Amino acid sequence: MNQMALVGRLVKEVELKEIGEGKIVTNNTLAVKRRYKNEQGQQTDFIPVVAWGPVAKLLHTYCEKGHLVGLSGRMQSRSYVNKEEETVFLVEMVIDELHFLQGRKIQDPSLLEVEV
Amino acid sequence: MNQMALVGRLVKEVELKEIGEGKIVTNNTLAVKRRYKNEQGQQTDFIPVVAWGPVAKLLHTYCEKGHLVGLSGRMQSRSYVNKEEETVFLVEMVIDELHFLQGRKIQDPSLLEVEV
Amino acid sequence: MNQMALVGRLVKEVELKEIGEGKIVTNNTLAVKRRYKNEQGQQTDFIPVVAWGPVAKLLHTYCEKGHLVGLSGRMQSRSYVNKEEETVFLVEMVIDELHFLQGRKIQDPSLLEVEV
Amino acid sequence: MNQMALVGRLVKEVELKEIGEGKIVTNNTLAVKRRYKNEQGQQTDFIPVVAWGPVAKLLHTYCEKGHLVGLSGRMQSRSYVNKEEETVFLVEMVIDELHFLQGRKIQDPSLLEVEV
């Protein structure tokens, strides 16, 4: 069993990457406020997130940096070799479901233009 | 909102550490099977977990390497400076609740001794 | 293990009840949109929720009918005898944590008055 | 957002029902221990659960009354008219994922027989 739910804000713009086999992926980070403040004030966790295929496209179409979203999914670990040829171990959330918690990004501003 | 639930096995023995202010903490890693097998067979995620105070003590008293446990909690991020003076960014689960899913560790082996 | 997370809207005003031993409780229902639409259109689940003590007070102070909230907690079952002397079996969410996902209720409307 | 995770025991045998359009469904109840005991001792919640299609079949194939299972899914509400022509409102968990937490039911004991 592996289940998680987060509500927080995207820390950067959503960029789609196409990898090898025609798969689409996007990586981001969610800023999640902690429930309790401590002596340093409001604490925030920064959780890496990844979305694939249709979920990645939804995120790209409707969300931008700073948007509040609810995410459901699971935690995964993976490792990769970086440019310095070091193996990096990474823990990140894989997004299964995406919930928009504020106004969506306007895709085509011309839709808002009023002809006189 | 920040909520997660995992079921998996502890990958190492539970060791308590006492830090500065009399606080007790234990770090471990949970091996969590993925739901779906892929072409490489069964995949497993390795999720770092941390427990404080009474939860750490429960884990230490009743669990050992390999035990199956259910954990509820939240995901946190933090950074620290390692021995090589590099800043390491870490994502880990903070355990709020612990559920024993198999026989507990026997605390006093003498209880198992059979008189002849 | 018993963990749940919901995002939805309160279907009625928050009213505090004081019961016997000085305990404060509030009952409400959360309207939660389903992820997928079906042939009847958007489906919504109506989940009974209950909050006690400080969580009930927070809900009462800051939320009103229609507000979007995120709730973390657990599912419980209980039964009671109603006015018709029938035993009613009830399943409801007990709220542990409350997340405001929209502007809070204005407590003192006079703060909004503009002096002329 | 609507996400829940339970670990508990099935309170009755798993029976498959086929409904109208060739759909398969099974209903059961999960007995979930509460975390804290109170003055009445250990408390247990009884949460209605429902599974469809392949998840229902898995449950039927491998689980029996009393088995410990981990369930992931969501909470739904629905109403139906019972034999007394009363409308009954029901809250139940829809199972998305099923985790076996103990030995599986042996389906065909003959598989275990050894030919000499």
Coordinates of C-alpha atoms in Angstrom, one line a residue:
Chain A
M1 CA 0.0 0.0 0.0
N2 CA 1.3 3.4 -1.0
Q3 CA -1.0 6.3 -1.0
M4 CA -0.6 10.0 -0.5
A5 CA -2.5 13.3 -0.7
L6 CA -1.0 16.8 -0.8
V7 CA -2.4 20.3 -1.1
G8 CA 0.1 23.0 -2.0
R9 CA 1.5 25.3 -4.6
L10 CA 3.6 24.6 -7.7
V11 CA 7.0 26.2 -7.3
K12 CA 7.8 26.5 -11.0
E13 CA 6.2 26.7 -14.5
V14 CA 5.0 23.4 -15.9
E15 CA 7.3 22.2 -18.7
L16 CA 6.6 19.1 -20.7
K17 CA 9.5 16.8 -21.7
E18 CA 9.2 14.2 -24.3
I19 CA 11.4 11.2 -23.6
G20 CA 12.6 8.4 -25.8
E21 CA 9.6 6.3 -26.6
G22 CA 7.2 9.2 -27.1
K23 CA 6.3 9.4 -23.5
I24 CA 5.5 12.8 -22.0
V25 CA 6.6 13.7 -18.5
T26 CA 6.8 16.8 -16.3
N27 CA 8.7 17.4 -13.0
N28 CA 7.8 20.0 -10.5
T29 CA 7.9 20.7 -6.7
L30 CA 5.0 21.2 -4.5
A31 CA 5.3 23.7 -1.6
V32 CA 3.2 22.3 1.3
K33 CA 2.5 24.3 4.4
R34 CA 3.1 22.5 7.7
R35 CA 0.1 22.3 10.0
Y36 CA 1.9 23.7 13.0
K37 CA 4.1 26.8 13.2
N38 CA 7.2 26.5 15.3
E39 CA 9.5 29.2 16.8
Q40 CA 10.8 29.9 13.3
G41 CA 7.3 30.6 12.1
Q42 CA 5.4 28.9 9.2
Q43 CA 7.3 25.9 7.9
T44 CA 7.0 24.6 4.4
D45 CA 7.9 21.2 2.9
F46 CA 9.1 21.0 -0.7
I47 CA 8.0 17.7 -2.2
P48 CA 9.3 16.7 -5.7
V49 CA 6.4 15.5 -7.9
V50 CA 6.3 13.9 -11.3
A51 CA 3.4 13.4 -13.8
W52 CA 3.2 11.3 -16.9
G53 CA 1.1 11.3 -20.1
P54 CA -2.5 12.7 -19.7
V55 CA -1.9 14.0 -16.1
A56 CA 1.2 15.8 -17.3
K57 CA -0.8 17.4 -20.1
L58 CA -3.6 18.5 -17.8
L59 CA -1.0 20.1 -15.4
H60 CA 0.6 21.9 -18.4
T61 CA -2.7 23.1 -19.8
Y62 CA -4.3 24.5 -16.7
C63 CA -1.7 25.2 -14.1
E64 CA 1.1 27.6 -13.7
K65 CA 3.7 28.6 -11.1
G66 CA 2.1 29.4 -7.8
H67 CA -1.2 27.7 -8.4
L68 CA -2.8 25.8 -5.5
V69 CA -3.5 22.2 -6.4
G70 CA -4.6 19.0 -4.7
L71 CA -2.6 15.9 -5.7
S72 CA -3.3 12.2 -5.1
G73 CA -0.8 9.6 -5.9
R74 CA 2.0 7.5 -4.5
M75 CA 5.7 7.9 -3.4
Q76 CA 8.4 6.3 -5.4
S77 CA 12.2 6.1 -5.2
R78 CA 14.6 5.9 -8.1
S79 CA 18.2 6.6 -8.8
Y80 CA 20.0 8.1 -11.8
V81 CA 23.6 9.0 -12.8
N82 CA 24.1 12.8 -13.0
K83 CA 26.5 14.8 -15.1
E84 CA 29.2 14.4 -12.5
E85 CA 28.8 10.6 -12.9
E86 CA 27.5 10.3 -9.4
T87 CA 24.5 8.1 -8.6
V88 CA 21.7 10.2 -7.1
F89 CA 18.9 8.7 -5.1
L90 CA 15.6 10.4 -5.4
V91 CA 12.2 10.2 -3.6
E92 CA 9.3 11.8 -5.4
M93 CA 5.5 11.7 -5.6
V94 CA 3.9 10.2 -8.8
I95 CA 0.7 12.1 -9.5
D96 CA -2.4 9.9 -10.2
E97 CA -5.0 12.6 -9.9
L98 CA -5.0 16.4 -10.1
H99 CA -7.5 18.7 -8.5
F100 CA -7.6 22.4 -9.4
L101 CA -8.2 24.5 -6.4
Q102 CA -8.1 27.9 -8.0
G103 CA -8.9 29.6 -11.3
R104 CA -7.3 27.8 -14.2
K105 CA -4.7 29.4 -16.5
I106 CA -6.3 31.1 -19.5
Q107 CA -5.1 29.3 -22.5
D108 CA -6.0 31.7 -25.3
P109 CA -6.2 35.3 -24.2
S110 CA -8.0 36.2 -27.5
L111 CA -11.0 34.4 -26.1
L112 CA -11.3 37.3 -23.6
E113 CA -11.1 40.0 -26.2
V114 CA -14.3 41.9 -26.8
E115 CA -15.0 43.1 -30.2
V116 CA -16.3 46.6 -30.4
Chain B
M1 CA -2.9 18.9 3.5
N2 CA -0.2 16.3 3.7
Q3 CA -1.1 12.7 4.4
M4 CA 0.4 9.3 3.5
A5 CA 0.0 5.7 4.2
L6 CA 2.5 2.9 3.5
V7 CA 2.6 -0.8 4.0
G8 CA 6.0 -2.4 3.7
R9 CA 9.1 -3.9 5.4
L10 CA 11.8 -2.3 7.5
V11 CA 15.1 -2.6 5.7
K12 CA 17.3 -2.4 8.8
E13 CA 17.3 -2.9 12.6
V14 CA 15.7 -0.1 14.6
E15 CA 18.3 2.0 16.5
L16 CA 17.3 4.8 18.7
K17 CA 19.4 8.0 18.7
E18 CA 19.2 10.6 21.4
I19 CA 19.8 14.1 20.2
G20 CA 20.7 17.3 21.9
E21 CA 17.6 18.2 23.9
G22 CA 16.8 14.7 25.2
K23 CA 14.7 13.9 22.1
I24 CA 14.7 10.4 20.8
V25 CA 14.6 9.7 17.0
T26 CA 15.0 6.7 14.7
N27 CA 15.6 6.6 11.0
N28 CA 14.9 3.6 8.8
T29 CA 13.7 2.8 5.2
L30 CA 10.6 1.1 4.2
A31 CA 10.6 -1.3 1.3
V32 CA 7.2 -1.0 -0.4
K33 CA 6.2 -3.3 -3.3
R34 CA 4.7 -1.6 -6.3
R35 CA 1.3 -2.6 -7.4
Y36 CA 2.2 -3.6 -10.9
K37 CA 5.0 -5.7 -12.1
N38 CA 6.8 -4.5 -15.2
E39 CA 9.1 -6.2 -17.7
Q40 CA 11.9 -6.3 -15.0
G41 CA 9.5 -8.1 -12.6
Q42 CA 8.4 -6.9 -9.2
Q43 CA 9.5 -3.3 -8.5
T44 CA 10.0 -2.0 -5.0
D45 CA 10.3 1.6 -3.7
F46 CA 12.6 2.5 -0.8
I47 CA 11.1 5.3 1.2
P48 CA 13.1 6.9 4.0
V49 CA 11.1 7.2 7.3
V50 CA 11.7 8.9 10.6
A51 CA 10.0 8.5 14.0
W52 CA 10.2 10.6 17.1
G53 CA 9.6 10.1 20.8
P54 CA 7.0 7.5 21.7
V55 CA 6.6 6.3 18.1
A56 CA 10.3 5.7 17.9
K57 CA 10.2 3.7 21.1
L58 CA 7.3 1.5 19.9
L59 CA 9.2 0.8 16.7
H60 CA 12.3 -0.1 18.7
T61 CA 10.4 -2.3 21.2
Y62 CA 8.3 -4.3 18.8
C63 CA 9.9 -4.3 15.3
E64 CA 13.0 -5.6 13.7
K65 CA 14.6 -5.7 10.3
G66 CA 12.2 -7.4 7.8
H67 CA 9.0 -6.8 9.7
L68 CA 5.9 -5.9 7.8
V69 CA 4.3 -2.7 9.2
G70 CA 1.7 -0.2 8.2
L71 CA 2.7 3.5 8.6
S72 CA 0.6 6.6 8.6
G73 CA 2.1 10.1 8.5
R74 CA 3.2 12.9 6.3
M75 CA 6.0 13.7 3.9
Q76 CA 8.6 16.3 4.9
S77 CA 11.7 17.8 3.3
R78 CA 14.8 19.0 5.0
S79 CA 18.4 19.7 4.3
Y80 CA 21.6 19.1 6.2
V81 CA 25.3 19.6 5.7
N82 CA 27.2 16.3 5.5
K83 CA 30.8 15.4 6.4
E84 CA 32.0 16.5 3.0
E85 CA 30.4 19.9 3.8
E86 CA 27.9 19.5 1.0
T87 CA 24.2 20.5 1.5
V88 CA 22.1 17.4 1.1
F89 CA 18.3 17.8 0.4
L90 CA 16.2 14.9 1.8
V91 CA 12.6 13.9 1.5
E92 CA 11.3 11.4 4.1
M93 CA 8.1 10.3 5.8
V94 CA 7.4 11.3 9.4
I95 CA 5.6 8.5 11.1
D96 CA 2.5 9.5 13.1
E97 CA 1.0 6.0 13.6
L98 CA 2.5 2.5 13.5
H99 CA 0.5 -0.6 12.8
F100 CA 2.0 -4.1 13.5
L101 CA 1.1 -6.4 10.7
Q102 CA 3.0 -9.5 11.9
G103 CA 4.1 -11.1 15.1
R104 CA 6.0 -8.7 17.3
K105 CA 9.6 -9.1 18.3
I106 CA 10.1 -11.2 21.3
Q107 CA 11.6 -9.0 24.0
D108 CA 12.8 -11.6 26.4
P109 CA 14.2 -14.7 24.6
S110 CA 14.2 -16.6 27.9
L111 CA 10.4 -16.7 27.6
L112 CA 11.0 -19.2 24.8
E113 CA 13.3 -21.5 26.6
V114 CA 11.9 -24.9 27.3
E115 CA 12.7 -26.6 30.5
V116 CA 13.9 -30.1 30.1
Chain C
M1 CA -4.8 1.9 9.7
N2 CA -7.6 4.2 8.9
Q3 CA -6.8 7.4 7.0
M4 CA -8.7 9.6 4.7
A5 CA -8.4 12.9 2.8
L6 CA -11.3 14.8 1.2
V7 CA -11.6 18.1 -0.6
G8 CA -15.1 19.4 -1.0
R9 CA -17.8 21.9 0.1
L10 CA -19.7 22.2 3.3
V11 CA -23.4 21.7 2.6
K12 CA -24.8 23.6 5.6
E13 CA -23.9 26.2 8.1
V14 CA -21.6 25.1 11.0
E15 CA -23.5 24.9 14.3
L16 CA -21.8 23.9 17.5
K17 CA -23.5 21.6 19.9
E18 CA -22.5 21.2 23.5
I19 CA -23.1 17.7 24.8
G20 CA -23.2 16.4 28.3
E21 CA -19.7 16.6 29.6
G22 CA -18.9 20.0 28.3
K23 CA -17.7 18.6 25.0
I24 CA -18.3 20.6 21.8
V25 CA -19.2 18.9 18.5
T26 CA -20.4 19.8 15.1
N27 CA -21.9 17.7 12.3
N28 CA -21.9 18.5 8.7
T29 CA -21.8 16.9 5.2
L30 CA -19.1 17.4 2.6
A31 CA -20.1 17.5 -1.1
V32 CA -17.1 15.9 -2.9
K33 CA -17.0 15.9 -6.7
R34 CA -16.2 12.6 -8.4
R35 CA -13.2 12.4 -10.6
Y36 CA -15.0 11.1 -13.6
K37 CA -18.3 12.3 -15.1
N38 CA -20.7 9.6 -16.3
E39 CA -23.7 9.6 -18.6
Q40 CA -25.6 11.5 -16.0
G41 CA -22.9 14.2 -15.8
Q42 CA -20.9 15.3 -12.8
Q43 CA -21.5 13.0 -9.8
T44 CA -21.1 14.1 -6.3
D45 CA -20.7 12.1 -3.1
F46 CA -22.1 13.4 0.2
I47 CA -19.9 12.3 3.1
P48 CA -21.1 12.9 6.7
V49 CA -18.4 14.5 8.8
V50 CA -18.0 15.2 12.5
A51 CA -15.5 17.5 14.4
W52 CA -14.8 17.8 18.1
G53 CA -13.4 20.4 20.4
P54 CA -10.8 22.8 18.8
V55 CA -11.4 21.5 15.3
A56 CA -15.2 22.1 15.7
K57 CA -14.4 25.6 16.9
L58 CA -12.1 26.4 14.0
L59 CA -14.7 25.2 11.5
H60 CA -17.3 27.3 13.2
T61 CA -15.1 30.4 13.3
Y62 CA -13.9 30.4 9.8
C63 CA -16.2 28.4 7.6
E64 CA -19.7 28.7 6.3
K65 CA -22.1 26.8 4.0
G66 CA -20.5 26.3 0.6
H67 CA -16.9 26.9 1.6
L68 CA -14.3 24.7 0.0
V69 CA -12.2 22.9 2.6
G70 CA -9.6 20.1 2.8
L71 CA -10.2 17.6 5.5
S72 CA -7.9 14.9 6.9
G73 CA -9.0 12.2 9.3
R74 CA -10.5 8.8 9.7
M75 CA -13.7 6.9 9.0
Q76 CA -15.8 5.7 12.0
S77 CA -19.0 3.8 12.4
R78 CA -21.5 4.2 15.2
S79 CA -25.1 3.5 15.9
Y80 CA -27.7 5.4 17.8
V81 CA -31.4 5.0 18.6
N82 CA -33.6 7.6 16.9
K83 CA -36.9 9.2 17.9
E84 CA -38.8 6.3 16.3
E85 CA -36.9 4.0 18.6
E86 CA -35.0 2.4 15.7
T87 CA -31.3 1.7 15.8
V88 CA -29.6 3.7 13.1
F89 CA -26.1 2.6 11.8
L90 CA -24.0 5.5 10.7
V91 CA -20.6 5.8 8.9
E92 CA -18.9 9.2 9.0
M93 CA -15.5 10.9 8.8
V94 CA -13.9 12.2 12.0
I95 CA -12.0 15.4 11.1
D96 CA -8.4 15.6 12.5
E97 CA -7.2 18.4 10.4
L98 CA -8.9 21.3 8.6
H99 CA -7.4 23.2 5.6
F100 CA -9.0 26.4 4.4
L101 CA -9.0 26.5 0.6
Q102 CA -10.8 29.8 0.1
G103 CA -11.3 33.1 1.9
R104 CA -12.4 32.8 5.5
K105 CA -15.7 34.0 6.8
I106 CA -15.6 37.6 7.9
Q107 CA -16.1 37.5 11.7
D108 CA -17.0 41.1 12.3
P109 CA -18.9 42.8 9.5
S110 CA -18.3 46.2 11.1
L111 CA -14.6 45.9 10.0
L112 CA -15.9 46.3 6.5
E113 CA -17.9 49.4 7.1
V114 CA -16.6 52.5 5.5
E115 CA -16.8 55.7 7.5
V116 CA -18.2 58.6 5.5
Chain D
M1 CA -10.0 14.8 -3.8
N2 CA -11.2 11.6 -2.1
Q3 CA -8.7 9.1 -0.9
M4 CA -8.7 6.5 1.9
A5 CA -6.6 3.7 3.2
L6 CA -7.8 1.0 5.6
V7 CA -6.2 -2.1 7.2
G8 CA -8.6 -4.5 8.8
R9 CA -10.4 -7.8 8.6
L10 CA -13.2 -8.9 6.3
V11 CA -16.3 -9.7 8.4
K12 CA -17.9 -12.2 6.0
E13 CA -17.2 -14.6 3.2
V14 CA -16.7 -12.9 -0.2
E15 CA -19.6 -13.6 -2.6
L16 CA -19.7 -12.3 -6.1
K17 CA -23.0 -10.9 -7.5
E18 CA -23.6 -10.4 -11.2
I19 CA -25.7 -7.5 -12.0
G20 CA -27.7 -6.5 -15.0
E21 CA -25.1 -5.6 -17.6
G22 CA -22.7 -8.4 -16.9
K23 CA -20.9 -6.4 -14.2
I24 CA -19.5 -8.2 -11.2
V25 CA -19.7 -6.7 -7.7
T26 CA -19.0 -7.8 -4.1
N27 CA -20.0 -6.1 -0.9
N28 CA -18.4 -6.7 2.5
T29 CA -17.5 -4.9 5.7
L30 CA -14.1 -4.2 7.1
A31 CA -13.5 -4.4 10.8
V32 CA -10.8 -1.7 11.6
K33 CA -9.3 -1.4 15.1
R34 CA -9.2 2.1 16.5
R35 CA -5.8 3.4 17.4
Y36 CA -6.7 4.3 21.0
K37 CA -8.5 2.2 23.5
N38 CA -11.0 3.9 25.7
E39 CA -12.7 3.0 29.0
Q40 CA -14.7 0.3 27.2
G41 CA -11.5 -1.3 25.8
Q42 CA -10.5 -1.8 22.2
Q43 CA -13.0 -0.1 19.8
T44 CA -13.6 -1.2 16.3
D45 CA -15.1 0.5 13.3
F46 CA -17.2 -1.4 10.8
I47 CA -16.8 0.2 7.3
P48 CA -18.9 -1.0 4.4
V49 CA -16.8 -1.8 1.3
V50 CA -17.6 -2.5 -2.3
A51 CA -15.5 -3.9 -5.1
W52 CA -16.2 -4.2 -8.8
G53 CA -14.9 -6.3 -11.7
P54 CA -11.3 -7.5 -11.4
V55 CA -10.9 -6.2 -7.8
A56 CA -14.0 -8.2 -6.8
K57 CA -12.6 -11.3 -8.4
L58 CA -9.2 -10.9 -6.7
L59 CA -11.0 -10.6 -3.4
H60 CA -13.1 -13.6 -4.1
T61 CA -10.2 -15.7 -5.2
Y62 CA -7.8 -15.1 -2.5
C63 CA -9.6 -13.8 0.6
E64 CA -12.0 -15.3 3.1
K65 CA -13.9 -14.2 6.2
G66 CA -11.4 -13.0 8.9
H67 CA -8.5 -12.3 6.5
L68 CA -6.4 -9.2 7.2
V69 CA -6.3 -6.9 4.1
G70 CA -5.1 -3.4 3.2
L71 CA -7.5 -1.5 1.0
S72 CA -7.0 1.8 -0.9
G73 CA -9.8 3.6 -2.5
R74 CA -12.4 6.4 -2.1
M75 CA -15.6 7.0 -0.1
Q76 CA -18.9 7.2 -2.0
S77 CA -22.5 7.8 -1.0
R78 CA -25.5 6.4 -2.7
S79 CA -29.1 5.7 -2.0
Y80 CA -31.5 2.9 -2.9
V81 CA -35.1 1.9 -2.2
N82 CA -35.3 -1.2 0.0
K83 CA -38.0 -3.9 0.3
E84 CA -40.1 -1.7 2.6
E85 CA -40.0 1.0 -0.1
E86 CA -37.9 3.3 2.1
T87 CA -35.0 5.2 0.7
V88 CA -31.8 4.2 2.4
F89 CA -28.8 6.5 2.3
L90 CA -25.5 4.6 2.3
V91 CA -21.8 5.6 2.7
E92 CA -19.2 3.0 1.7
M93 CA -15.7 2.6 0.5
V94 CA -15.0 1.7 -3.2
I95 CA -11.9 -0.4 -3.3
D96 CA -9.3 0.5 -6.0
E97 CA -6.5 -1.6 -4.7
L98 CA -6.2 -4.7 -2.6
H99 CA -3.2 -5.8 -0.5
F100 CA -3.0 -9.2 1.0
L101 CA -1.5 -9.1 4.5
Q102 CA -1.7 -12.7 5.3
G103 CA -1.6 -16.1 3.6
R104 CA -4.0 -16.4 0.7
K105 CA -6.9 -18.8 0.6
I106 CA -5.9 -22.0 -1.2
Q107 CA -8.3 -22.3 -4.1
D108 CA -7.8 -25.9 -5.2
P109 CA -6.5 -28.2 -2.5
S110 CA -5.7 -30.8 -5.2
L111 CA -2.9 -28.5 -6.4
L112 CA -1.2 -29.4 -3.1
E113 CA -1.5 -33.1 -3.5
V114 CA 1.6 -34.9 -4.5
E115 CA 1.3 -37.8 -6.9
V116 CA 3.3 -40.8 -5.9

